[in-house]
């Protein structure tokens, strides 16, 4: 299903606190259900596997390249060789850190949670992004991708400016304004936009993070002043600006010129085939449609996911040059006609029918005894199955040979069915923002989840799963 809302406003208000926010809600574009391709559950399970080994290798290579470029820059100080050396160092610092920030923020880079958090926080500092603020901003971006008035990460607002787009590569406007926003958050508190998507309980933390980041940056400024040299700032702080060109180069390909206010990532997001070097620097985010539809699939599995679902997507853009041709052509047209839309060729597919067990409501209510949820082998180990009883919905998790768990089906953070998520290391991961619950108890394990799921008694006897839908906590 594809829902399209015509763009009948020439100039739109992209603020999250303006009239477009209300408009998006009225049109059913906020927290909506999006197009989802069909993927065999067993295939999806294998694609969702996380790997510490792969993420460690890629992170080590990135850090080694960063240190190597830093040493070249240091040795070439005072000569013209310093220009390309710092350009390279900056690209790895202010550009490639963005992809690490992104993947670790989703919690999909490493299998081990704390490793994701370390990389995420370091990359946040490198990019002048408050960790809590940007985590919530990115949750919203995934919930309401390119929905005007809802998505805080719409970079190319209509009508776009082509010279402004070119200027974005310098980051001379974006970089200082991000730093000044940190300063404002550190001193006078969070702005209204931030408060729109950061829940109350996390706002204090966001302010303290801004203070720490501003403090660290000021310490480098003091170091530079004390040593009467700009060199410390060339290594820490300024690369966030002068190295951002690589982040802009990749980031522009994601959504620039694509549609607004559609509930189908195939229409507002681009997949671009890129060479192996670009894919390493960008951590496969060139498969951006696939990432948006299935954020629980880690970066290293995106090429396989692409192969799996490509027949259900628009044809990918064959290379970066072709992507830029399309972007600038669209932005040029939209600069004079903001209602112009790219003509995209997406196949008509019905979308995945949930793999579910229907339990007749009357049947269950009348009997008052155990209800069969079928044979235990009908759900693969590590698999999930949706269970519907009238208007109540649950998720059945098969944790082991004879171990199953039954939990409420809808994520407590949003109205997303958890049967479309993943079962990883005894935790149930939401398909929308990668929040996690303990699969045995329903307790929250990873942000943005705060509220537990109801967990129900369920047993396996003679190879069959049965339940009376009694809560484990007796409530
Ligand atoms: S909907 Fe956000 S983590 Fe589930």
Short mmCIF file of C-alpha atoms and ligand atoms in Angstrom, two decimals, residues 411-416 418 430-435 437 447-449, ligand 1:
data_model
loop_
_atom_site.label_atom_id
_atom_site.label_comp_id
_atom_site.label_asym_id
_atom_site.label_seq_id
_atom_site.Cartn_x
_atom_site.Cartn_y
_atom_site.Cartn_z
CA UNK A 411 6.01 -2.30 21.38
CA UNK A 412 5.43 -0.05 24.37
CA UNK A 413 7.28 2.77 22.61
CA UNK A 414 5.16 2.79 19.45
CA UNK A 415 2.38 0.82 17.87
CA UNK A 416 4.70 -1.56 16.08
CA UNK A 418 7.20 -7.05 17.69
CA UNK A 430 11.68 -3.91 18.07
CA UNK A 431 11.82 -3.57 14.27
CA UNK A 432 11.25 0.18 14.38
CA UNK A 433 13.92 1.75 16.59
CA UNK A 434 15.86 -1.29 17.81
CA UNK A 435 14.65 -0.94 21.41
CA UNK A 437 12.88 -6.25 25.89
CA UNK A 447 16.40 2.54 24.79
CA UNK A 448 13.99 3.94 23.79
CA UNK A 449 11.99 1.33 25.69
S1 LIG B 1 8.49 1.54 18.34
FE1 LIG B 1 10.31 2.50 19.05
S2 LIG B 1 11.46 0.88 19.93
FE2 LIG B 1 9.58 -0.01 19.36
#
